[in-house]
PDB file of C-alpha atoms in Angstrom:
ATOM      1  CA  UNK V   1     -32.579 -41.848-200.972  1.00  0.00           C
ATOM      2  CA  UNK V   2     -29.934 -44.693-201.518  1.00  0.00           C
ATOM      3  CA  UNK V   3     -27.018 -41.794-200.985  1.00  0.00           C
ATOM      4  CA  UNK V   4     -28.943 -40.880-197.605  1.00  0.00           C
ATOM      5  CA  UNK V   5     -28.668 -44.228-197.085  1.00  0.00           C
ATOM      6  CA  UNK V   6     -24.857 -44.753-197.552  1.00  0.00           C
ATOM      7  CA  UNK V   7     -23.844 -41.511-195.419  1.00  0.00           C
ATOM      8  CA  UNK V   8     -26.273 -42.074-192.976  1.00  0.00           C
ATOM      9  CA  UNK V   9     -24.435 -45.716-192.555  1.00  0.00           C
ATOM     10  CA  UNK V  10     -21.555 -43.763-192.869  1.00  0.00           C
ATOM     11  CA  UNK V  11     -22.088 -41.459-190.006  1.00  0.00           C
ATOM     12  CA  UNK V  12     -22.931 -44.648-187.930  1.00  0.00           C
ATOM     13  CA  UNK V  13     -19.722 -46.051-188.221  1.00  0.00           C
ATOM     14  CA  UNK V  14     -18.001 -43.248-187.660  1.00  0.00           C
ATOM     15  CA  UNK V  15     -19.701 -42.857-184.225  1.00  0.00           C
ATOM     16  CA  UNK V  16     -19.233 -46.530-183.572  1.00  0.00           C
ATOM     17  CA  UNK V  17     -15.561 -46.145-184.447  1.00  0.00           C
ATOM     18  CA  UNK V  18     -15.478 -43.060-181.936  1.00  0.00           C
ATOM     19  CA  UNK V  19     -17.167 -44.521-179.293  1.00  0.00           C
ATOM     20  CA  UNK V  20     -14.913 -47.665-179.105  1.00  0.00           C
ATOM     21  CA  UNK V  21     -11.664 -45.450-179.054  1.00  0.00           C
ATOM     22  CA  UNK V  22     -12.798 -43.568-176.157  1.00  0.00           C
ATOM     23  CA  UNK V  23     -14.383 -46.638-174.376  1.00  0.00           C
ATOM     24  CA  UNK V  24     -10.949 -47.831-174.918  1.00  0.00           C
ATOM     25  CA  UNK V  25      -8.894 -45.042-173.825  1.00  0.00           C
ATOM     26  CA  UNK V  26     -11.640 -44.520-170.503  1.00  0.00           C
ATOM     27  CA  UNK V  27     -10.439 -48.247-169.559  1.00  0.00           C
ATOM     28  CA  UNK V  28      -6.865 -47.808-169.960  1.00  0.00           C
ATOM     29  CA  UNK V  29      -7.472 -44.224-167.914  1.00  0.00           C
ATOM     30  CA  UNK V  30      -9.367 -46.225-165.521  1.00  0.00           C
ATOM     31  CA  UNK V  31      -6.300 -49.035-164.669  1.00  0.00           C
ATOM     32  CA  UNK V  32      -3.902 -45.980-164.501  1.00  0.00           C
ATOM     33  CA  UNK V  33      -1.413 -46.988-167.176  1.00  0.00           C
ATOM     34  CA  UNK V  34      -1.176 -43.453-169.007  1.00  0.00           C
ATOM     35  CA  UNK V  35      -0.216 -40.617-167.963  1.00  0.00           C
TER      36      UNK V  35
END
């Protein structure tokens, strides 16, 4: 269970990781600074 565990906390991060690069990227795209 303890290696569910670690890839399920894994996986989270991962997605948290994602998320903030395109929450990012959606604000820079939003104040039209790229192209």
């Amino acid at each position: 269970m303890r290696d569910l565990t670690r890839l399920a906390a894994r996986l989270l991060a991962t997605l948290l990781s994602a998320a903030a690069v395109v929450a990012v990227y959606l604000l820079v795209l939003s104040r039209g600074t790229l192209p």
